[in-house]
PDB file of C-alpha atoms and ligand atoms in Angstrom:
ATOM      1  CA  MET A   1       0.301   0.264  -0.128  1.00 46.00           C
ATOM      2  CA  PHE A   2       2.745   2.535   1.045  1.00 48.00           C
ATOM      3  CA  ARG A   3       5.266   1.644  -1.791  1.00 52.00           C
ATOM      4  CA  HIS A   4       2.176   2.108  -4.238  1.00 53.00           C
ATOM      5  CA  CYS A   5       1.316   6.094  -2.465  1.00 49.00           C
ATOM      6  CA  VAL A   6       5.268   6.446  -3.034  1.00 48.00           C
ATOM      7  CA  PHE A   7       5.244   5.207  -6.676  1.00 49.00           C
ATOM      8  CA  ALA A   8       1.995   7.202  -7.533  1.00 49.00           C
ATOM      9  CA  ALA A   9       3.696  10.177  -6.353  1.00 48.00           C
ATOM     10  CA  VAL A  10       6.322   9.855  -8.177  1.00 46.00           C
ATOM     11  CA  LEU A  11       4.550   9.154 -11.375  1.00 48.00           C
ATOM     12  CA  ALA A  12       2.673  12.344 -10.632  1.00 48.00           C
ATOM     13  CA  ALA A  13       5.675  14.474  -9.974  1.00 47.00           C
ATOM     14  CA  CYS A  14       7.359  12.739 -13.135  1.00 48.00           C
ATOM     15  CA  LEU A  15       4.082  14.048 -15.316  1.00 49.00           C
ATOM     16  CA  VAL A  16       4.008  17.789 -14.127  1.00 49.00           C
ATOM     17  CA  SER A  17       7.902  17.646 -14.787  1.00 52.00           C
ATOM     18  CA  CYS A  18       8.401  15.721 -17.430  1.00 59.00           C
ATOM     19  CA  ALA A  19       5.245  17.008 -19.634  1.00 65.00           C
ATOM     20  CA  ASP A  20       2.037  19.330 -18.998  1.00 65.00           C
ATOM     21  CA  ALA A  21      -0.613  16.748 -18.582  1.00 55.00           C
ATOM     22  CA  ALA A  22      -2.985  17.441 -21.968  1.00 55.00           C
ATOM     23  CA  GLU A  23      -5.560  20.585 -21.059  1.00 52.00           C
ATOM     24  CA  ILE A  24      -8.712  19.509 -19.421  1.00 65.00           C
ATOM     25  CA  GLY A  25     -11.956  20.462 -21.483  1.00 85.00           C
ATOM     26  CA  GLU A  26     -12.476  23.012 -24.500  1.00 91.00           C
ATOM     27  CA  LYS A  27     -11.649  26.653 -23.673  1.00 95.00           C
ATOM     28  CA  LYS A  28     -13.364  28.401 -26.445  1.00 97.00           C
ATOM     29  CA  SER A  29     -12.466  32.613 -27.682  1.00 98.00           C
ATOM     30  CA  ILE A  30     -12.233  34.281 -31.141  1.00 98.00           C
ATOM     31  CA  LEU A  31      -9.642  36.039 -32.283  1.00 98.00           C
ATOM     32  CA  LEU A  32     -11.232  39.098 -34.213  1.00 98.00           C
ATOM     33  CA  VAL A  33      -8.361  40.874 -36.452  1.00 98.00           C
ATOM     34  CA  ALA A  34      -9.028  44.360 -38.753  1.00 98.00           C
ATOM     35  CA  PHE A  35      -6.371  46.345 -40.279  1.00 97.00           C
ATOM     36  CA  GLY A  36      -6.507  48.790 -37.892  1.00 96.00           C
ATOM     37  CA  THR A  37      -7.005  52.646 -37.663  1.00 95.00           C
ATOM     38  CA  SER A  38      -4.391  55.128 -36.155  1.00 92.00           C
ATOM     39  CA  MET A  39      -7.916  57.847 -36.128  1.00 91.00           C
ATOM     40  CA  THR A  40      -9.978  57.424 -32.499  1.00 88.00           C
ATOM     41  CA  ASP A  41     -12.830  58.361 -34.083  1.00 87.00           C
ATOM     42  CA  ALA A  42     -12.808  56.251 -36.701  1.00 91.00           C
ATOM     43  CA  ALA A  43     -11.824  53.241 -34.368  1.00 94.00           C
ATOM     44  CA  GLY A  44     -15.517  53.199 -32.944  1.00 95.00           C
ATOM     45  CA  ALA A  45     -16.409  51.080 -36.189  1.00 97.00           C
ATOM     46  CA  ILE A  46     -14.099  48.282 -35.455  1.00 97.00           C
ATOM     47  CA  GLU A  47     -15.222  48.714 -31.558  1.00 97.00           C
ATOM     48  CA  SER A  48     -18.895  48.047 -32.680  1.00 97.00           C
ATOM     49  CA  LEU A  49     -18.273  44.583 -34.768  1.00 98.00           C
ATOM     50  CA  VAL A  50     -16.410  44.058 -31.616  1.00 98.00           C
ATOM     51  CA  SER A  51     -19.852  44.614 -29.473  1.00 98.00           C
ATOM     52  CA  ALA A  52     -21.794  43.161 -32.203  1.00 98.00           C
ATOM     53  CA  THR A  53     -19.802  39.723 -31.459  1.00 98.00           C
ATOM     54  CA  LYS A  54     -19.289  39.754 -27.509  1.00 98.00           C
ATOM     55  CA  ASN A  55     -23.690  40.497 -27.615  1.00 98.00           C
ATOM     56  CA  ALA A  56     -23.639  37.134 -29.881  1.00 98.00           C
ATOM     57  CA  PHE A  57     -21.405  35.122 -27.807  1.00 98.00           C
ATOM     58  CA  PRO A  58     -22.003  35.984 -24.292  1.00 96.00           C
ATOM     59  CA  GLY A  59     -19.211  33.667 -22.098  1.00 92.00           C
ATOM     60  CA  VAL A  60     -16.717  33.405 -25.363  1.00 97.00           C
ATOM     61  CA  GLU A  61     -13.691  35.321 -24.758  1.00 98.00           C
ATOM     62  CA  VAL A  62     -13.155  38.312 -27.786  1.00 98.00           C
ATOM     63  CA  ARG A  63     -10.329  39.897 -28.890  1.00 98.00           C
ATOM     64  CA  LEU A  64      -8.905  42.445 -31.079  1.00 98.00           C
ATOM     65  CA  ALA A  65      -5.689  42.215 -32.820  1.00 98.00           C
ATOM     66  CA  TYR A  66      -4.428  44.174 -36.030  1.00 98.00           C
ATOM     67  CA  THR A  67      -2.570  43.131 -38.952  1.00 97.00           C
ATOM     68  CA  SER A  68      -1.185  47.089 -39.518  1.00 97.00           C
ATOM     69  CA  ASN A  69       2.553  47.115 -38.179  1.00 97.00           C
ATOM     70  CA  ILE A  70       2.531  50.790 -39.126  1.00 97.00           C
ATOM     71  CA  ILE A  71      -0.546  51.512 -37.363  1.00 97.00           C
ATOM     72  CA  ARG A  72       0.223  49.771 -33.621  1.00 97.00           C
ATOM     73  CA  ARG A  73       3.358  51.107 -33.836  1.00 97.00           C
ATOM     74  CA  LYS A  74       1.962  54.348 -33.920  1.00 97.00           C
ATOM     75  CA  LEU A  75      -0.391  54.389 -31.393  1.00 97.00           C
ATOM     76  CA  LYS A  76       1.904  52.757 -29.248  1.00 97.00           C
ATOM     77  CA  ARG A  77       3.978  55.662 -29.481  1.00 98.00           C
ATOM     78  CA  GLU A  78       1.457  58.270 -29.818  1.00 97.00           C
ATOM     79  CA  ARG A  79      -0.999  57.132 -27.459  1.00 96.00           C
ATOM     80  CA  ASN A  80       0.908  54.217 -25.302  1.00 97.00           C
ATOM     81  CA  ILE A  81      -2.042  51.981 -26.534  1.00 96.00           C
ATOM     82  CA  ASP A  82      -1.137  48.304 -27.207  1.00 97.00           C
ATOM     83  CA  ILE A  83      -2.542  46.160 -29.821  1.00 97.00           C
ATOM     84  CA  PRO A  84      -1.471  42.811 -30.584  1.00 98.00           C
ATOM     85  CA  ALA A  85      -0.377  42.016 -34.290  1.00 98.00           C
ATOM     86  CA  PRO A  86      -2.210  38.530 -34.653  1.00 98.00           C
ATOM     87  CA  THR A  87       1.297  36.232 -33.769  1.00 98.00           C
ATOM     88  CA  GLU A  88       1.668  37.627 -30.660  1.00 98.00           C
ATOM     89  CA  ALA A  89      -2.711  37.735 -30.035  1.00 98.00           C
ATOM     90  CA  LEU A  90      -2.390  33.718 -30.649  1.00 98.00           C
ATOM     91  CA  ALA A  91       0.540  32.949 -29.153  1.00 98.00           C
ATOM     92  CA  LEU A  92      -1.011  35.150 -25.650  1.00 98.00           C
ATOM     93  CA  MET A  93      -4.020  32.783 -26.253  1.00 98.00           C
ATOM     94  CA  ASN A  94      -2.145  29.643 -26.664  1.00 97.00           C
ATOM     95  CA  ALA A  95      -0.321  30.653 -23.337  1.00 97.00           C
ATOM     96  CA  GLU A  96      -3.390  31.355 -21.374  1.00 97.00           C
ATOM     97  CA  GLY A  97      -4.790  27.580 -22.384  1.00 96.00           C
ATOM     98  CA  PHE A  98      -7.044  28.651 -24.823  1.00 97.00           C
ATOM     99  CA  THR A  99      -8.100  25.470 -26.822  1.00 97.00           C
ATOM    100  CA  HIS A 100     -10.525  26.325 -29.459  1.00 97.00           C
ATOM    101  CA  VAL A 101      -9.592  29.561 -31.394  1.00 98.00           C
ATOM    102  CA  TYR A 102     -11.964  30.900 -34.269  1.00 98.00           C
ATOM    103  CA  VAL A 103     -10.507  34.246 -36.532  1.00 98.00           C
ATOM    104  CA  GLN A 104     -12.325  36.162 -38.347  1.00 98.00           C
ATOM    105  CA  PRO A 105     -11.065  39.035 -40.161  1.00 98.00           C
ATOM    106  CA  MET A 106     -13.131  42.383 -40.558  1.00 98.00           C
ATOM    107  CA  HIS A 107     -11.220  42.520 -44.272  1.00 98.00           C
ATOM    108  CA  VAL A 108     -13.341  43.557 -46.733  1.00 98.00           C
ATOM    109  CA  ILE A 109     -11.445  41.315 -49.716  1.00 98.00           C
ATOM    110  CA  PRO A 110      -8.630  38.553 -49.283  1.00 98.00           C
ATOM    111  CA  GLY A 111      -5.986  40.747 -50.580  1.00 98.00           C
ATOM    112  CA  GLU A 112      -2.575  41.021 -49.223  1.00 97.00           C
ATOM    113  CA  GLU A 113      -2.965  41.351 -45.185  1.00 97.00           C
ATOM    114  CA  TYR A 114      -5.243  38.574 -45.486  1.00 98.00           C
ATOM    115  CA  ASP A 115      -2.810  36.382 -46.857  1.00 98.00           C
ATOM    116  CA  ASP A 116      -0.393  37.561 -44.408  1.00 98.00           C
ATOM    117  CA  LEU A 117      -3.289  36.282 -41.737  1.00 98.00           C
ATOM    118  CA  LYS A 118      -3.705  33.047 -43.163  1.00 98.00           C
ATOM    119  CA  SER A 119       0.040  32.372 -42.956  1.00 98.00           C
ATOM    120  CA  VAL A 120      -0.224  32.885 -39.388  1.00 98.00           C
ATOM    121  CA  VAL A 121      -2.786  30.537 -38.776  1.00 98.00           C
ATOM    122  CA  ASP A 122      -1.993  28.406 -41.283  1.00 98.00           C
ATOM    123  CA  ALA A 123       1.113  28.205 -38.940  1.00 98.00           C
ATOM    124  CA  PHE A 124      -0.484  27.907 -35.711  1.00 98.00           C
ATOM    125  CA  ALA A 125      -2.412  25.285 -37.274  1.00 98.00           C
ATOM    126  CA  SER A 126       0.792  23.265 -37.959  1.00 98.00           C
ATOM    127  CA  MET A 127       1.880  23.617 -34.446  1.00 96.00           C
ATOM    128  CA  LYS A 128       1.009  20.000 -32.753  1.00 93.00           C
ATOM    129  CA  GLY A 129       1.640  19.439 -28.802  1.00 93.00           C
ATOM    130  CA  LYS A 130       1.243  21.992 -26.034  1.00 92.00           C
ATOM    131  CA  TYR A 131       1.777  24.964 -27.694  1.00 94.00           C
ATOM    132  CA  GLY A 132      -0.261  24.422 -30.758  1.00 96.00           C
ATOM    133  CA  PHE A 133      -4.993  24.389 -30.768  1.00 97.00           C
ATOM    134  CA  ALA A 134      -6.671  21.312 -30.417  1.00 97.00           C
ATOM    135  CA  HIS A 135      -8.651  23.784 -32.995  1.00 97.00           C
ATOM    136  CA  ILE A 136      -8.100  27.039 -34.837  1.00 98.00           C
ATOM    137  CA  ALA A 137      -9.982  28.244 -37.700  1.00 98.00           C
ATOM    138  CA  LEU A 138      -9.929  30.936 -40.293  1.00 98.00           C
ATOM    139  CA  GLY A 139     -12.726  32.706 -41.469  1.00 98.00           C
ATOM    140  CA  GLN A 140     -13.506  34.922 -45.115  1.00 97.00           C
ATOM    141  CA  PRO A 141     -13.364  38.665 -45.823  1.00 98.00           C
ATOM    142  CA  PHE A 142     -16.827  40.410 -46.233  1.00 98.00           C
ATOM    143  CA  LEU A 143     -16.416  39.728 -49.981  1.00 98.00           C
ATOM    144  CA  SER A 144     -14.504  36.961 -50.993  1.00 97.00           C
ATOM    145  CA  ASN A 145     -16.860  35.719 -53.780  1.00 97.00           C
ATOM    146  CA  GLY A 146     -19.889  36.576 -56.165  1.00 96.00           C
ATOM    147  CA  PRO A 147     -22.542  35.554 -53.322  1.00 97.00           C
ATOM    148  CA  ASP A 148     -20.562  37.628 -50.560  1.00 98.00           C
ATOM    149  CA  CYS A 149     -21.114  40.667 -53.130  1.00 97.00           C
ATOM    150  CA  GLU A 150     -24.398  40.252 -54.246  1.00 96.00           C
ATOM    151  CA  LEU A 151     -25.158  40.397 -49.954  1.00 96.00           C
ATOM    152  CA  MET A 152     -23.378  42.977 -49.344  1.00 97.00           C
ATOM    153  CA  ALA A 153     -25.235  44.944 -52.489  1.00 95.00           C
ATOM    154  CA  GLY A 154     -28.210  44.269 -51.068  1.00 94.00           C
ATOM    155  CA  ILE A 155     -27.045  45.437 -47.463  1.00 95.00           C
ATOM    156  CA  LEU A 156     -25.957  48.681 -49.094  1.00 94.00           C
ATOM    157  CA  ALA A 157     -28.886  49.711 -51.298  1.00 91.00           C
ATOM    158  CA  ARG A 158     -31.505  49.268 -48.138  1.00 90.00           C
ATOM    159  CA  HIS A 159     -29.459  50.778 -45.924  1.00 93.00           C
ATOM    160  CA  LEU A 160     -28.398  54.561 -48.332  1.00 92.00           C
ATOM    161  CA  THR A 161     -32.130  53.762 -49.569  1.00 88.00           C
ATOM    162  CA  ARG A 162     -33.312  54.369 -45.751  1.00 88.00           C
ATOM    163  CA  GLY A 163     -30.987  56.996 -44.641  1.00 88.00           C
ATOM    164  CA  GLY A 164     -31.964  59.029 -47.842  1.00 88.00           C
ATOM    165  CA  LYS A 165     -28.661  58.367 -49.227  1.00 89.00           C
ATOM    166  CA  LEU A 166     -30.457  57.174 -52.797  1.00 85.00           C
ATOM    167  CA  GLY A 167     -33.017  59.020 -55.317  1.00 80.00           C
ATOM    168  CA  PRO A 168     -34.251  59.663 -58.315  1.00 79.00           C
ATOM    169  CA  ASN A 169     -31.605  62.535 -59.649  1.00 83.00           C
ATOM    170  CA  LYS A 170     -29.007  61.076 -56.584  1.00 89.00           C
ATOM    171  CA  ALA A 171     -26.259  58.624 -56.710  1.00 93.00           C
ATOM    172  CA  VAL A 172     -24.300  57.473 -54.292  1.00 95.00           C
ATOM    173  CA  VAL A 173     -20.121  57.397 -54.472  1.00 97.00           C
ATOM    174  CA  LEU A 174     -18.756  54.795 -52.888  1.00 98.00           C
ATOM    175  CA  MET A 175     -14.722  54.685 -52.403  1.00 98.00           C
ATOM    176  CA  GLY A 176     -13.017  51.375 -51.841  1.00 98.00           C
ATOM    177  CA  HIS A 177      -9.589  50.966 -50.769  1.00 98.00           C
ATOM    178  CA  GLY A 178      -8.018  49.182 -54.130  1.00 98.00           C
ATOM    179  CA  THR A 179      -4.974  47.104 -54.317  1.00 98.00           C
ATOM    180  CA  PRO A 180      -2.470  45.516 -57.432  1.00 97.00           C
ATOM    181  CA  HIS A 181      -3.646  41.836 -55.200  1.00 98.00           C
ATOM    182  CA  MET A 182      -5.886  39.963 -57.538  1.00 97.00           C
ATOM    183  CA  ALA A 183      -8.239  39.839 -54.928  1.00 98.00           C
ATOM    184  CA  ASN A 184      -8.597  43.820 -56.482  1.00 98.00           C
ATOM    185  CA  ALA A 185     -11.434  41.814 -58.870  1.00 97.00           C
ATOM    186  CA  MET A 186     -13.925  41.855 -56.432  1.00 98.00           C
ATOM    187  CA  TYR A 187     -14.593  45.670 -56.541  1.00 98.00           C
ATOM    188  CA  SER A 188     -15.538  44.637 -60.190  1.00 96.00           C
ATOM    189  CA  GLU A 189     -17.685  42.189 -59.041  1.00 96.00           C
ATOM    190  CA  MET A 190     -19.503  44.178 -56.287  1.00 96.00           C
ATOM    191  CA  GLN A 191     -20.103  47.005 -58.743  1.00 94.00           C
ATOM    192  CA  GLY A 192     -21.630  44.561 -60.954  1.00 93.00           C
ATOM    193  CA  ALA A 193     -24.115  43.882 -58.051  1.00 94.00           C
ATOM    194  CA  LEU A 194     -24.462  47.169 -57.646  1.00 93.00           C
ATOM    195  CA  PHE A 195     -25.682  47.853 -60.469  1.00 89.00           C
ATOM    196  CA  ARG A 196     -27.750  44.916 -60.726  1.00 87.00           C
ATOM    197  CA  LEU A 197     -29.719  45.917 -57.496  1.00 82.00           C
ATOM    198  CA  SER A 198     -29.503  49.363 -57.228  1.00 61.00           C
ATOM    199  CA  ALA A 199     -30.591  50.982 -60.691  1.00 59.00           C
ATOM    200  CA  PRO A 200     -34.081  49.386 -61.178  1.00 54.00           C
ATOM    201  CA  VAL A 201     -34.686  50.445 -57.281  1.00 49.00           C
ATOM    202  CA  SER A 202     -33.863  53.858 -56.548  1.00 48.00           C
ATOM    203  CA  GLY A 203     -30.646  55.485 -58.318  1.00 60.00           C
ATOM    204  CA  ARG A 204     -27.332  54.012 -58.584  1.00 88.00           C
ATOM    205  CA  ILE A 205     -24.096  53.075 -56.395  1.00 93.00           C
ATOM    206  CA  PHE A 206     -20.765  53.156 -58.003  1.00 95.00           C
ATOM    207  CA  LEU A 207     -18.121  51.841 -56.719  1.00 97.00           C
ATOM    208  CA  GLY A 208     -14.622  53.328 -57.134  1.00 98.00           C
ATOM    209  CA  THR A 209     -10.708  52.679 -55.223  1.00 98.00           C
ATOM    210  CA  VAL A 210      -8.074  54.754 -54.000  1.00 97.00           C
ATOM    211  CA  GLU A 211      -5.330  52.328 -54.552  1.00 97.00           C
ATOM    212  CA  GLY A 212      -6.747  50.301 -57.710  1.00 97.00           C
ATOM    213  CA  THR A 213      -9.451  49.492 -60.051  1.00 96.00           C
ATOM    214  CA  PRO A 214     -12.412  50.855 -60.781  1.00 97.00           C
ATOM    215  CA  THR A 215     -11.037  54.162 -60.409  1.00 97.00           C
ATOM    216  CA  PHE A 216     -11.913  57.510 -60.135  1.00 98.00           C
ATOM    217  CA  ASP A 217     -12.498  58.123 -63.777  1.00 98.00           C
ATOM    218  CA  ASP A 218     -13.970  54.794 -64.370  1.00 96.00           C
ATOM    219  CA  VAL A 219     -16.379  56.422 -61.785  1.00 96.00           C
ATOM    220  CA  LEU A 220     -16.479  60.040 -63.628  1.00 97.00           C
ATOM    221  CA  ALA A 221     -17.353  58.512 -66.963  1.00 95.00           C
ATOM    222  CA  ALA A 222     -20.394  55.914 -65.900  1.00 92.00           C
ATOM    223  CA  LEU A 223     -21.499  59.313 -64.212  1.00 92.00           C
ATOM    224  CA  LYS A 224     -21.292  61.011 -67.268  1.00 92.00           C
ATOM    225  CA  LYS A 225     -23.444  58.130 -68.845  1.00 89.00           C
ATOM    226  CA  THR A 226     -26.310  59.230 -66.714  1.00 88.00           C
ATOM    227  CA  ARG A 227     -28.654  62.745 -65.443  1.00 87.00           C
ATOM    228  CA  VAL A 228     -27.733  62.569 -61.895  1.00 91.00           C
ATOM    229  CA  LYS A 229     -26.292  65.540 -60.701  1.00 92.00           C
ATOM    230  CA  ASN A 230     -26.282  65.736 -57.132  1.00 95.00           C
ATOM    231  CA  LEU A 231     -23.841  62.592 -55.430  1.00 97.00           C
ATOM    232  CA  VAL A 232     -23.206  61.757 -51.988  1.00 97.00           C
ATOM    233  CA  LEU A 233     -19.777  60.486 -51.358  1.00 98.00           C
ATOM    234  CA  ALA A 234     -19.371  57.170 -49.155  1.00 98.00           C
ATOM    235  CA  PRO A 235     -16.246  55.105 -48.065  1.00 98.00           C
ATOM    236  CA  PHE A 236     -16.551  51.242 -48.988  1.00 98.00           C
ATOM    237  CA  MET A 237     -14.233  50.291 -45.794  1.00 98.00           C
ATOM    238  CA  VAL A 238     -15.097  49.518 -42.451  1.00 97.00           C
ATOM    239  CA  VAL A 239     -13.584  52.577 -40.975  1.00 97.00           C
ATOM    240  CA  ALA A 240     -14.135  55.831 -42.048  1.00 96.00           C
ATOM    241  CA  GLY A 241     -10.589  56.698 -41.519  1.00 95.00           C
ATOM    242  CA  ASP A 242      -7.318  58.722 -43.225  1.00 94.00           C
ATOM    243  CA  HIS A 243      -8.580  57.406 -46.812  1.00 96.00           C
ATOM    244  CA  ALA A 244     -12.635  58.560 -45.681  1.00 97.00           C
ATOM    245  CA  ASN A 245     -12.001  62.121 -44.283  1.00 96.00           C
ATOM    246  CA  ASN A 246      -8.662  63.029 -46.737  1.00 96.00           C
ATOM    247  CA  ASP A 247      -9.114  61.500 -50.492  1.00 98.00           C
ATOM    248  CA  LEU A 248     -12.141  61.086 -50.743  1.00 98.00           C
ATOM    249  CA  ALA A 249     -14.468  64.193 -48.579  1.00 97.00           C
ATOM    250  CA  GLY A 250     -10.975  65.902 -47.655  1.00 97.00           C
ATOM    251  CA  ALA A 251     -12.525  69.910 -48.829  1.00 95.00           C
ATOM    252  CA  GLU A 252      -9.287  71.453 -49.107  1.00 95.00           C
ATOM    253  CA  ASP A 253      -7.721  69.031 -51.200  1.00 96.00           C
ATOM    254  CA  PRO A 254      -7.731  69.911 -54.447  1.00 97.00           C
ATOM    255  CA  GLU A 255      -7.091  65.903 -55.168  1.00 97.00           C
ATOM    256  CA  SER A 256      -9.962  64.740 -53.203  1.00 98.00           C
ATOM    257  CA  TRP A 257     -12.791  63.161 -54.866  1.00 98.00           C
ATOM    258  CA  LEU A 258     -15.308  65.900 -53.072  1.00 98.00           C
ATOM    259  CA  SER A 259     -12.872  68.523 -54.787  1.00 98.00           C
ATOM    260  CA  ARG A 260     -13.203  66.555 -58.166  1.00 98.00           C
ATOM    261  CA  PHE A 261     -16.552  66.003 -58.317  1.00 98.00           C
ATOM    262  CA  LYS A 262     -17.164  69.628 -57.272  1.00 98.00           C
ATOM    263  CA  LYS A 263     -15.068  70.707 -60.028  1.00 98.00           C
ATOM    264  CA  GLU A 264     -17.196  68.765 -62.493  1.00 97.00           C
ATOM    265  CA  GLY A 265     -20.264  70.685 -61.712  1.00 97.00           C
ATOM    266  CA  TYR A 266     -21.654  67.701 -59.030  1.00 97.00           C
ATOM    267  CA  GLN A 267     -23.479  68.759 -56.177  1.00 97.00           C
ATOM    268  CA  VAL A 268     -21.766  66.500 -53.554  1.00 97.00           C
ATOM    269  CA  GLU A 269     -22.031  65.748 -49.625  1.00 96.00           C
ATOM    270  CA  SER A 270     -20.374  63.194 -47.608  1.00 96.00           C
ATOM    271  CA  TYR A 271     -21.998  60.045 -45.763  1.00 97.00           C
ATOM    272  CA  LEU A 272     -18.566  59.259 -43.400  1.00 97.00           C
ATOM    273  CA  VAL A 273     -20.111  56.100 -41.773  1.00 96.00           C
ATOM    274  CA  GLY A 274     -17.673  53.639 -41.894  1.00 97.00           C
ATOM    275  CA  LEU A 275     -19.319  49.678 -43.092  1.00 98.00           C
ATOM    276  CA  GLY A 276     -18.394  48.457 -39.317  1.00 97.00           C
ATOM    277  CA  GLN A 277     -20.908  51.094 -38.249  1.00 97.00           C
ATOM    278  CA  TYR A 278     -24.231  49.849 -40.325  1.00 96.00           C
ATOM    279  CA  PRO A 279     -26.150  47.499 -38.059  1.00 96.00           C
ATOM    280  CA  GLU A 280     -26.855  45.336 -41.093  1.00 96.00           C
ATOM    281  CA  VAL A 281     -23.034  44.679 -41.627  1.00 98.00           C
ATOM    282  CA  GLY A 282     -22.715  43.351 -37.764  1.00 98.00           C
ATOM    283  CA  LYS A 283     -25.234  41.010 -38.028  1.00 98.00           C
ATOM    284  CA  LEU A 284     -23.746  39.849 -41.432  1.00 98.00           C
ATOM    285  CA  PHE A 285     -20.296  40.170 -39.335  1.00 98.00           C
ATOM    286  CA  VAL A 286     -21.632  37.620 -36.304  1.00 98.00           C
ATOM    287  CA  LYS A 287     -23.393  35.049 -39.160  1.00 97.00           C
ATOM    288  CA  ARG A 288     -19.732  34.977 -40.430  1.00 97.00           C
ATOM    289  CA  ILE A 289     -18.595  33.788 -36.903  1.00 98.00           C
ATOM    290  CA  GLN A 290     -21.337  31.587 -36.120  1.00 98.00           C
ATOM    291  CA  GLY A 291     -20.680  29.265 -39.510  1.00 97.00           C
ATOM    292  CA  LEU A 292     -16.996  29.503 -38.435  1.00 97.00           C
ATOM    293  CA  MET A 293     -18.349  28.019 -34.982  1.00 96.00           C
ATOM    294  CA  GLU A 294     -20.124  25.265 -36.598  1.00 92.00           C
TER     295      GLU A 294
HETATM  296 CO1   CO B 301      -4.331  52.592 -47.505  1.00 93.87          CO
END
């Protein structure tokens, strides 16, 4: 009996010192990943997607990471705000004992930022043993295929119509980011979906990009084929940050879309609300995570 106890104690000590016992039970968590923004006001769009997620999954840990190193470093330097990169966030979650992690990006298209995030998630998925997770999954950005674009076009058409932004003589011009990455094709797909949906209903929704195609000139050429003279400019980005406030609606900047449309004789107003602030987009986002967790 005594000998048996000694043997058990030695065995237990050895288990602790030689290898940690396997984690008992599931500990689920969601890691939300945004590009990031250094503008305090704009961060509300990210926060509202974080809140929508927390409300939808009570009892599940929800965390946030930014893919932009420039923005993370700027926030640290200027305001002492710490927002982790995805790699750091996942390493910490592993150290804290989370076993199941669902990583959901807030990115609009599967471009370069998404590729980099995917490579981090793939790396963690390949890690076996205690430094890896029992399960890690990565969700899709908002626009990953044709049906995603149809869904988003419907949300935009309803939201903008309800808000009085669209009308018989009124069009909305959206500014997307754009990229040399092949995922830029999603913007053309999205423009097609917007035309199909918005044209017969109530005016048109046009989509251009700052750094890719369609360009400002593409949008202007398409607009000139209509009789519309009143425009509402809005960002097609999760956050109404730097691009929305300066490149789109910068009143002082002669190169901004606002200034260029005015020069062309249009009546222009701007609607500087990021997609993340649309309640309908919040619902779509939560649905995405539910799908990922099933
Ligand atoms: Co940019």
